[in-house]
PDB file of C-alpha atoms in Angstrom:
ATOM      1  CA  MET A   1     -67.116 -85.338 187.666  1.00  0.00           C
ATOM      2  CA  PRO A   2     -65.732 -82.829 185.085  1.00  0.00           C
ATOM      3  CA  ARG A   3     -63.531 -84.331 182.396  1.00  0.00           C
ATOM      4  CA  ASP A   4     -60.561 -82.142 183.363  1.00  0.00           C
ATOM      5  CA  TYR A   5     -60.690 -83.134 187.026  1.00  0.00           C
ATOM      6  CA  PHE A   6     -57.646 -85.001 188.225  1.00  0.00           C
ATOM      7  CA  ASP A   7     -56.434 -85.650 191.744  1.00  0.00           C
ATOM      8  CA  TYR A   8     -52.847 -84.472 191.253  1.00  0.00           C
ATOM      9  CA  SER A   9     -52.052 -85.298 194.867  1.00  0.00           C
ATOM     10  CA  ARG A  10     -52.056 -88.950 193.836  1.00  0.00           C
ATOM     11  CA  LEU A  11     -48.923 -88.451 191.763  1.00  0.00           C
ATOM     12  CA  SER A  12     -45.631 -87.471 193.315  1.00  0.00           C
ATOM     13  CA  ASN A  13     -43.676 -84.665 191.692  1.00  0.00           C
ATOM     14  CA  LEU A  14     -40.841 -87.170 191.546  1.00  0.00           C
ATOM     15  CA  ILE A  15     -42.783 -89.419 189.164  1.00  0.00           C
ATOM     16  CA  ILE A  16     -42.460 -87.043 186.245  1.00  0.00           C
ATOM     17  CA  ALA A  17     -41.178 -83.506 186.026  1.00  0.00           C
ATOM     18  CA  ILE A  18     -40.511 -83.746 182.319  1.00  0.00           C
ATOM     19  CA  LEU A  19     -40.618 -87.086 180.494  1.00  0.00           C
ATOM     20  CA  TYR A  20     -38.786 -86.958 177.163  1.00  0.00           C
ATOM     21  CA  ILE A  21     -39.201 -89.310 174.256  1.00  0.00           C
ATOM     22  CA  LYS A  22     -36.025 -91.133 173.364  1.00  0.00           C
ATOM     23  CA  PHE A  23     -35.066 -88.771 170.532  1.00  0.00           C
ATOM     24  CA  VAL A  24     -35.679 -85.391 172.117  1.00  0.00           C
ATOM     25  CA  THR A  25     -32.149 -84.314 171.206  1.00  0.00           C
ATOM     26  CA  TRP A  26     -32.376 -85.744 167.721  1.00  0.00           C
ATOM     27  CA  HIS A  27     -31.515 -83.107 165.106  1.00  0.00           C
ATOM     28  CA  VAL A  28     -32.663 -83.697 161.552  1.00  0.00           C
ATOM     29  CA  PRO A  29     -32.473 -81.139 158.732  1.00  0.00           C
ATOM     30  CA  VAL A  30     -35.841 -79.514 158.136  1.00  0.00           C
ATOM     31  CA  ALA A  31     -35.811 -80.566 154.497  1.00  0.00           C
ATOM     32  CA  THR A  32     -35.666 -84.208 155.626  1.00  0.00           C
ATOM     33  CA  HIS A  33     -37.786 -83.995 158.732  1.00  0.00           C
ATOM     34  CA  ARG A  34     -40.714 -82.065 157.267  1.00  0.00           C
ATOM     35  CA  ARG A  35     -40.496 -82.240 153.512  1.00  0.00           C
ATOM     36  CA  TYR A  36     -44.170 -81.944 152.640  1.00  0.00           C
ATOM     37  CA  ASN A  37     -47.339 -80.278 153.899  1.00  0.00           C
ATOM     38  CA  TRP A  38     -48.973 -83.663 154.568  1.00  0.00           C
ATOM     39  CA  ASP A  39     -46.344 -85.649 156.467  1.00  0.00           C
ATOM     40  CA  CYS A  40     -46.701 -84.457 160.087  1.00  0.00           C
ATOM     41  CA  GLY A  41     -47.933 -87.914 161.081  1.00  0.00           C
ATOM     42  CA  ILE A  42     -44.966 -89.593 159.443  1.00  0.00           C
ATOM     43  CA  SER A  43     -42.642 -87.101 161.138  1.00  0.00           C
ATOM     44  CA  CYS A  44     -44.105 -88.206 164.468  1.00  0.00           C
ATOM     45  CA  ILE A  45     -43.433 -91.835 163.542  1.00  0.00           C
ATOM     46  CA  LEU A  46     -39.817 -90.936 162.762  1.00  0.00           C
ATOM     47  CA  MET A  47     -39.453 -89.463 166.257  1.00  0.00           C
ATOM     48  CA  ILE A  48     -40.527 -92.784 167.743  1.00  0.00           C
ATOM     49  CA  LEU A  49     -38.354 -95.084 165.640  1.00  0.00           C
ATOM     50  CA  SER A  50     -34.829 -96.123 166.517  1.00  0.00           C
ATOM     51  CA  THR A  51     -31.914 -94.575 164.648  1.00  0.00           C
ATOM     52  CA  ALA A  52     -31.538 -97.610 162.390  1.00  0.00           C
ATOM     53  CA  GLN A  53     -35.276 -97.817 161.704  1.00  0.00           C
ATOM     54  CA  ARG A  54     -35.486 -94.124 160.956  1.00  0.00           C
ATOM     55  CA  LYS A  55     -32.592 -94.348 158.513  1.00  0.00           C
ATOM     56  CA  GLN A  56     -34.168 -97.321 156.769  1.00  0.00           C
ATOM     57  CA  PHE A  57     -37.496 -95.499 156.458  1.00  0.00           C
ATOM     58  CA  LEU A  58     -35.959 -92.317 155.071  1.00  0.00           C
ATOM     59  CA  ASN A  59     -33.774 -94.231 152.620  1.00  0.00           C
ATOM     60  CA  ASN A  60     -36.845 -96.044 151.302  1.00  0.00           C
ATOM     61  CA  PHE A  61     -39.407 -93.323 151.867  1.00  0.00           C
ATOM     62  CA  GLU A  62     -41.163 -93.347 148.501  1.00  0.00           C
ATOM     63  CA  SER A  63     -41.327 -97.126 148.189  1.00  0.00           C
ATOM     64  CA  ILE A  64     -42.660 -97.544 151.750  1.00  0.00           C
ATOM     65  CA  CYS A  65     -45.350 -94.909 151.202  1.00  0.00           C
ATOM     66  CA  LYS A  66     -46.323 -96.703 148.006  1.00  0.00           C
ATOM     67  CA  GLU A  67     -46.415-100.095 149.712  1.00  0.00           C
ATOM     68  CA  GLU A  68     -48.548 -98.731 152.555  1.00  0.00           C
ATOM     69  CA  GLY A  69     -50.895 -97.195 150.002  1.00  0.00           C
ATOM     70  CA  PHE A  70     -51.555 -93.830 151.615  1.00  0.00           C
ATOM     71  CA  GLY A  71     -49.862 -91.690 148.993  1.00  0.00           C
ATOM     72  CA  VAL A  72     -49.842 -88.122 150.298  1.00  0.00           C
ATOM     73  CA  SER A  73     -52.668 -88.458 152.824  1.00  0.00           C
ATOM     74  CA  THR A  74     -52.146 -90.300 156.111  1.00  0.00           C
ATOM     75  CA  TRP A  75     -54.864 -91.166 158.619  1.00  0.00           C
ATOM     76  CA  THR A  76     -54.172 -92.367 162.139  1.00  0.00           C
ATOM     77  CA  ILE A  77     -54.799 -95.971 161.152  1.00  0.00           C
ATOM     78  CA  ASP A  78     -52.017 -95.611 158.558  1.00  0.00           C
ATOM     79  CA  LEU A  79     -49.624 -94.525 161.309  1.00  0.00           C
ATOM     80  CA  CYS A  80     -50.511 -97.646 163.276  1.00  0.00           C
ATOM     81  CA  TYR A  81     -49.634 -99.860 160.327  1.00  0.00           C
ATOM     82  CA  LEU A  82     -46.279 -98.072 160.087  1.00  0.00           C
ATOM     83  CA  LEU A  83     -45.608 -98.626 163.788  1.00  0.00           C
ATOM     84  CA  GLN A  84     -46.456-102.299 163.360  1.00  0.00           C
ATOM     85  CA  ARG A  85     -44.148-102.477 160.358  1.00  0.00           C
ATOM     86  CA  TYR A  86     -41.300-101.500 162.703  1.00  0.00           C
ATOM     87  CA  ASN A  87     -42.494-103.636 165.623  1.00  0.00           C
ATOM     88  CA  VAL A  88     -43.310-100.692 167.873  1.00  0.00           C
ATOM     89  CA  ARG A  89     -45.778-101.711 170.564  1.00  0.00           C
ATOM     90  CA  HIS A  90     -48.728 -99.345 170.654  1.00  0.00           C
ATOM     91  CA  GLU A  91     -52.453 -99.000 171.275  1.00  0.00           C
ATOM     92  CA  TYR A  92     -54.808 -96.858 169.218  1.00  0.00           C
ATOM     93  CA  TYR A  93     -57.989 -95.398 170.688  1.00  0.00           C
ATOM     94  CA  THR A  94     -60.578 -93.509 168.639  1.00  0.00           C
ATOM     95  CA  GLN A  95     -64.224 -92.585 168.921  1.00  0.00           C
ATOM     96  CA  THR A  96     -64.860 -93.686 165.321  1.00  0.00           C
ATOM     97  CA  LEU A  97     -63.827 -97.041 163.886  1.00  0.00           C
ATOM     98  CA  GLY A  98     -63.668 -95.890 160.301  1.00  0.00           C
ATOM     99  CA  ILE A  99     -64.713 -92.495 158.959  1.00  0.00           C
ATOM    100  CA  ASP A 100     -67.340 -90.263 160.515  1.00  0.00           C
ATOM    101  CA  PRO A 101     -69.937 -89.702 157.745  1.00  0.00           C
ATOM    102  CA  ASN A 102     -70.338 -86.104 158.929  1.00  0.00           C
ATOM    103  CA  TYR A 103     -66.828 -85.356 157.685  1.00  0.00           C
ATOM    104  CA  LYS A 104     -68.012 -85.495 154.094  1.00  0.00           C
ATOM    105  CA  LYS A 105     -69.737 -82.184 154.732  1.00  0.00           C
ATOM    106  CA  HIS A 106     -66.600 -80.553 156.109  1.00  0.00           C
ATOM    107  CA  MET A 107     -64.389 -78.579 153.723  1.00  0.00           C
ATOM    108  CA  TYR A 108     -61.156 -79.954 155.202  1.00  0.00           C
ATOM    109  CA  TYR A 109     -62.165 -83.570 154.551  1.00  0.00           C
ATOM    110  CA  THR A 110     -64.122 -83.317 151.304  1.00  0.00           C
ATOM    111  CA  ARG A 111     -60.956 -83.171 149.229  1.00  0.00           C
ATOM    112  CA  ILE A 112     -59.489 -86.371 150.691  1.00  0.00           C
ATOM    113  CA  ILE A 113     -62.312 -88.678 151.770  1.00  0.00           C
ATOM    114  CA  ASP A 114     -63.291 -89.832 148.279  1.00  0.00           C
ATOM    115  CA  LYS A 115     -59.811 -91.110 147.489  1.00  0.00           C
ATOM    116  CA  ASP A 116     -58.993 -92.381 151.000  1.00  0.00           C
ATOM    117  CA  GLU A 117     -62.253 -93.934 152.186  1.00  0.00           C
ATOM    118  CA  ARG A 118     -61.817 -97.407 150.693  1.00  0.00           C
ATOM    119  CA  ARG A 119     -58.276 -97.784 152.040  1.00  0.00           C
ATOM    120  CA  VAL A 120     -59.070 -96.431 155.501  1.00  0.00           C
ATOM    121  CA  LEU A 121     -62.149 -98.622 155.973  1.00  0.00           C
ATOM    122  CA  ARG A 122     -60.258-101.680 154.764  1.00  0.00           C
ATOM    123  CA  ARG A 123     -57.393-101.037 157.162  1.00  0.00           C
ATOM    124  CA  PHE A 124     -59.761-100.692 160.097  1.00  0.00           C
ATOM    125  CA  LYS A 125     -61.517-103.906 159.090  1.00  0.00           C
ATOM    126  CA  GLU A 126     -58.253-105.840 158.803  1.00  0.00           C
ATOM    127  CA  ALA A 127     -56.576-104.315 161.867  1.00  0.00           C
ATOM    128  CA  LYS A 128     -57.384-107.085 164.346  1.00  0.00           C
ATOM    129  CA  ALA A 129     -56.362-109.843 161.949  1.00  0.00           C
ATOM    130  CA  ARG A 130     -53.104-107.999 161.327  1.00  0.00           C
ATOM    131  CA  GLY A 131     -52.388-107.882 165.057  1.00  0.00           C
ATOM    132  CA  LEU A 132     -53.072-104.188 165.641  1.00  0.00           C
ATOM    133  CA  SER A 133     -54.630-102.974 168.875  1.00  0.00           C
ATOM    134  CA  VAL A 134     -57.472-100.648 167.824  1.00  0.00           C
ATOM    135  CA  GLU A 135     -60.286 -99.814 170.205  1.00  0.00           C
ATOM    136  CA  LYS A 136     -63.355 -97.586 170.068  1.00  0.00           C
ATOM    137  CA  ARG A 137     -62.700 -95.578 173.194  1.00  0.00           C
ATOM    138  CA  THR A 138     -61.991 -92.043 174.345  1.00  0.00           C
ATOM    139  CA  VAL A 139     -59.739 -91.139 177.257  1.00  0.00           C
ATOM    140  CA  GLY A 140     -59.337 -88.186 179.617  1.00  0.00           C
ATOM    141  CA  MET A 141     -56.272 -86.330 180.800  1.00  0.00           C
ATOM    142  CA  PRO A 142     -55.670 -88.621 183.814  1.00  0.00           C
ATOM    143  CA  VAL A 143     -55.128 -91.571 181.459  1.00  0.00           C
ATOM    144  CA  ILE A 144     -52.790 -89.508 179.302  1.00  0.00           C
ATOM    145  CA  VAL A 145     -50.709 -88.345 182.274  1.00  0.00           C
ATOM    146  CA  SER A 146     -50.577 -91.863 183.681  1.00  0.00           C
ATOM    147  CA  HIS A 147     -49.267 -93.252 180.394  1.00  0.00           C
ATOM    148  CA  LEU A 148     -46.600 -90.550 180.144  1.00  0.00           C
ATOM    149  CA  ALA A 149     -45.516 -91.295 183.693  1.00  0.00           C
ATOM    150  CA  ARG A 150     -45.286 -95.056 183.287  1.00  0.00           C
ATOM    151  CA  HIS A 151     -44.972 -96.156 179.686  1.00  0.00           C
ATOM    152  CA  GLY A 152     -43.808 -93.668 177.059  1.00  0.00           C
ATOM    153  CA  PRO A 153     -44.742 -90.964 174.561  1.00  0.00           C
ATOM    154  CA  ILE A 154     -48.078 -90.466 172.811  1.00  0.00           C
ATOM    155  CA  ILE A 155     -48.954 -89.573 169.220  1.00  0.00           C
ATOM    156  CA  LEU A 156     -51.948 -87.269 169.271  1.00  0.00           C
ATOM    157  CA  LEU A 157     -54.196 -85.880 166.546  1.00  0.00           C
ATOM    158  CA  THR A 158     -55.135 -82.247 167.185  1.00  0.00           C
ATOM    159  CA  ASN A 159     -56.803 -79.310 165.535  1.00  0.00           C
ATOM    160  CA  ALA A 160     -53.765 -77.196 164.716  1.00  0.00           C
ATOM    161  CA  SER A 161     -55.916 -74.061 164.769  1.00  0.00           C
ATOM    162  CA  LEU A 162     -56.418 -74.598 168.511  1.00  0.00           C
ATOM    163  CA  LEU A 163     -52.889 -75.749 169.299  1.00  0.00           C
ATOM    164  CA  VAL A 164     -51.077 -72.888 171.015  1.00  0.00           C
ATOM    165  CA  CYS A 165     -47.518 -73.301 172.292  1.00  0.00           C
ATOM    166  CA  GLU A 166     -46.283 -70.954 175.027  1.00  0.00           C
ATOM    167  CA  ILE A 167     -42.948 -70.740 173.241  1.00  0.00           C
ATOM    168  CA  CYS A 168     -44.244 -70.395 169.683  1.00  0.00           C
ATOM    169  CA  ARG A 169     -46.871 -67.923 170.974  1.00  0.00           C
ATOM    170  CA  LYS A 170     -49.286 -68.626 168.146  1.00  0.00           C
ATOM    171  CA  THR A 171     -51.210 -71.380 166.456  1.00  0.00           C
ATOM    172  CA  ILE A 172     -49.356 -73.089 163.639  1.00  0.00           C
ATOM    173  CA  ARG A 173     -52.221 -72.800 161.167  1.00  0.00           C
ATOM    174  CA  ASP A 174     -54.535 -70.171 162.528  1.00  0.00           C
ATOM    175  CA  ARG A 175     -55.933 -69.392 159.094  1.00  0.00           C
ATOM    176  CA  PHE A 176     -57.951 -72.625 159.066  1.00  0.00           C
ATOM    177  CA  GLY A 177     -61.129 -73.445 160.914  1.00  0.00           C
ATOM    178  CA  TYR A 178     -59.867 -77.007 161.236  1.00  0.00           C
ATOM    179  CA  ALA A 179     -56.501 -78.455 160.319  1.00  0.00           C
ATOM    180  CA  GLY A 180     -55.638 -81.978 161.422  1.00  0.00           C
ATOM    181  CA  HIS A 181     -52.135 -82.062 162.860  1.00  0.00           C
ATOM    182  CA  TYR A 182     -50.174 -84.731 164.736  1.00  0.00           C
ATOM    183  CA  VAL A 183     -47.842 -84.048 167.650  1.00  0.00           C
ATOM    184  CA  VAL A 184     -45.876 -86.257 170.029  1.00  0.00           C
ATOM    185  CA  LEU A 185     -46.623 -85.765 173.721  1.00  0.00           C
ATOM    186  CA  CYS A 186     -43.398 -86.371 175.586  1.00  0.00           C
ATOM    187  CA  GLY A 187     -43.857 -85.119 179.127  1.00  0.00           C
ATOM    188  CA  TYR A 188     -45.841 -83.543 181.901  1.00  0.00           C
ATOM    189  CA  ASP A 189     -45.039 -81.127 184.704  1.00  0.00           C
ATOM    190  CA  ILE A 190     -47.156 -81.921 187.729  1.00  0.00           C
ATOM    191  CA  THR A 191     -46.467 -78.589 189.417  1.00  0.00           C
ATOM    192  CA  THR A 192     -47.528 -76.362 186.533  1.00  0.00           C
ATOM    193  CA  ARG A 193     -49.948 -78.871 184.965  1.00  0.00           C
ATOM    194  CA  LYS A 194     -48.340 -78.356 181.583  1.00  0.00           C
ATOM    195  CA  LEU A 195     -47.793 -80.827 178.795  1.00  0.00           C
ATOM    196  CA  PHE A 196     -44.607 -80.990 176.754  1.00  0.00           C
ATOM    197  CA  TYR A 197     -44.771 -82.034 173.135  1.00  0.00           C
ATOM    198  CA  HIS A 198     -42.827 -82.174 169.888  1.00  0.00           C
ATOM    199  CA  ASN A 199     -44.424 -80.406 166.958  1.00  0.00           C
ATOM    200  CA  PRO A 200     -43.145 -81.545 163.528  1.00  0.00           C
ATOM    201  CA  GLU A 201     -43.465 -77.997 162.214  1.00  0.00           C
ATOM    202  CA  VAL A 202     -41.081 -76.482 164.762  1.00  0.00           C
ATOM    203  CA  ARG A 203     -37.864 -75.537 163.014  1.00  0.00           C
ATOM    204  CA  ASP A 204     -35.564 -74.565 165.881  1.00  0.00           C
ATOM    205  CA  GLY A 205     -35.796 -77.853 167.765  1.00  0.00           C
ATOM    206  CA  HIS A 206     -37.459 -76.564 170.933  1.00  0.00           C
ATOM    207  CA  VAL A 207     -39.907 -78.653 172.924  1.00  0.00           C
ATOM    208  CA  CYS A 208     -43.349 -77.048 172.900  1.00  0.00           C
ATOM    209  CA  ARG A 209     -45.469 -76.691 176.025  1.00  0.00           C
ATOM    210  CA  CYS A 210     -49.006 -75.717 176.964  1.00  0.00           C
ATOM    211  CA  PHE A 211     -51.517 -76.177 179.764  1.00  0.00           C
ATOM    212  CA  SER A 212     -53.262 -79.540 179.757  1.00  0.00           C
ATOM    213  CA  GLY A 213     -56.630 -77.817 179.307  1.00  0.00           C
ATOM    214  CA  ALA A 214     -55.414 -76.114 176.137  1.00  0.00           C
ATOM    215  CA  MET A 215     -54.199 -79.417 174.721  1.00  0.00           C
ATOM    216  CA  ASP A 216     -57.519 -80.999 175.637  1.00  0.00           C
ATOM    217  CA  ASN A 217     -59.359 -78.373 173.583  1.00  0.00           C
ATOM    218  CA  ALA A 218     -57.170 -79.099 170.570  1.00  0.00           C
ATOM    219  CA  ARG A 219     -57.378 -82.893 170.820  1.00  0.00           C
ATOM    220  CA  VAL A 220     -61.151 -83.282 171.353  1.00  0.00           C
ATOM    221  CA  ALA A 221     -62.171 -80.791 168.659  1.00  0.00           C
ATOM    222  CA  PHE A 222     -64.504 -81.904 165.889  1.00  0.00           C
ATOM    223  CA  GLY A 223     -62.493 -83.616 163.190  1.00  0.00           C
ATOM    224  CA  THR A 224     -59.973 -85.367 165.430  1.00  0.00           C
ATOM    225  CA  ASP A 225     -62.120 -88.350 166.481  1.00  0.00           C
ATOM    226  CA  GLN A 226     -60.060 -87.969 169.665  1.00  0.00           C
ATOM    227  CA  ASP A 227     -57.470 -90.181 167.983  1.00  0.00           C
ATOM    228  CA  ILE A 228     -54.621 -91.137 170.278  1.00  0.00           C
ATOM    229  CA  ILE A 229     -51.778 -93.649 169.939  1.00  0.00           C
ATOM    230  CA  PHE A 230     -50.111 -94.801 173.143  1.00  0.00           C
ATOM    231  CA  ILE A 231     -46.490 -95.860 172.601  1.00  0.00           C
ATOM    232  CA  TYR A 232     -44.956 -98.421 174.942  1.00  0.00           C
ATOM    233  CA  GLU A 233     -41.230 -98.073 175.418  1.00  0.00           C
ATOM    234  CA  LYS A 234     -39.216-101.260 175.843  1.00  0.00           C
ATOM    235  CA  THR A 235     -37.468 -99.603 178.789  1.00  0.00           C
ATOM    236  CA  ASN A 236     -38.429 -96.574 180.870  1.00  0.00           C
ATOM    237  CA  ARG A 237     -36.444 -93.514 179.877  1.00  0.00           C
ATOM    238  CA  LYS A 238     -37.521 -90.927 182.431  1.00  0.00           C
ATOM    239  CA  LYS A 239     -35.488 -87.814 183.090  1.00  0.00           C
TER     240      LYS A 239
END
């Protein structure tokens, strides 16, 4: 059965027309929301946190980054430790528990692996003992849609060069062959088979959208490890 196959008749249109994350109307100045060229993952974490948690993080941004040890380079495992820090229930799936050795040959990763490898491997090794849910597993679009319909938003690692929003009308970083970039999936339209997502680089506050197949291409590209973090809301907030 093809990976993209999904029996849409099994889901009612009433289940989810558009499922928003809790802070879809949250407006934060660009200078605060996206202050650096490396913090898209952290920006996604800020979208997930409560108002009080987000304020605490921003007020102690430098000290928290120092305590977490990632400096100016965050990997998905680092995001999981941040979510745990704020008691956000989540599950992390990846096809590589650690760092794919092939990445050392890739221009995008060569500049960061040497300084990050020890920390990243240690955090993977200690994850279970620290209470994190990390599993070597890849998922298809049916699992993603099901989670959006029943549980909450999703933090997804993509290749930004392949990420095309119908509203933005272009890739965010089309000058790169590969550029790791995190987004927050927040909804799904059964009728059009389109995904809705928040992109930390969007400046006007709109919710991005694209066909599920297009998002699949961006999320399974080489370099992403098909990293995905499922967020579990304490209460369902469907709209």
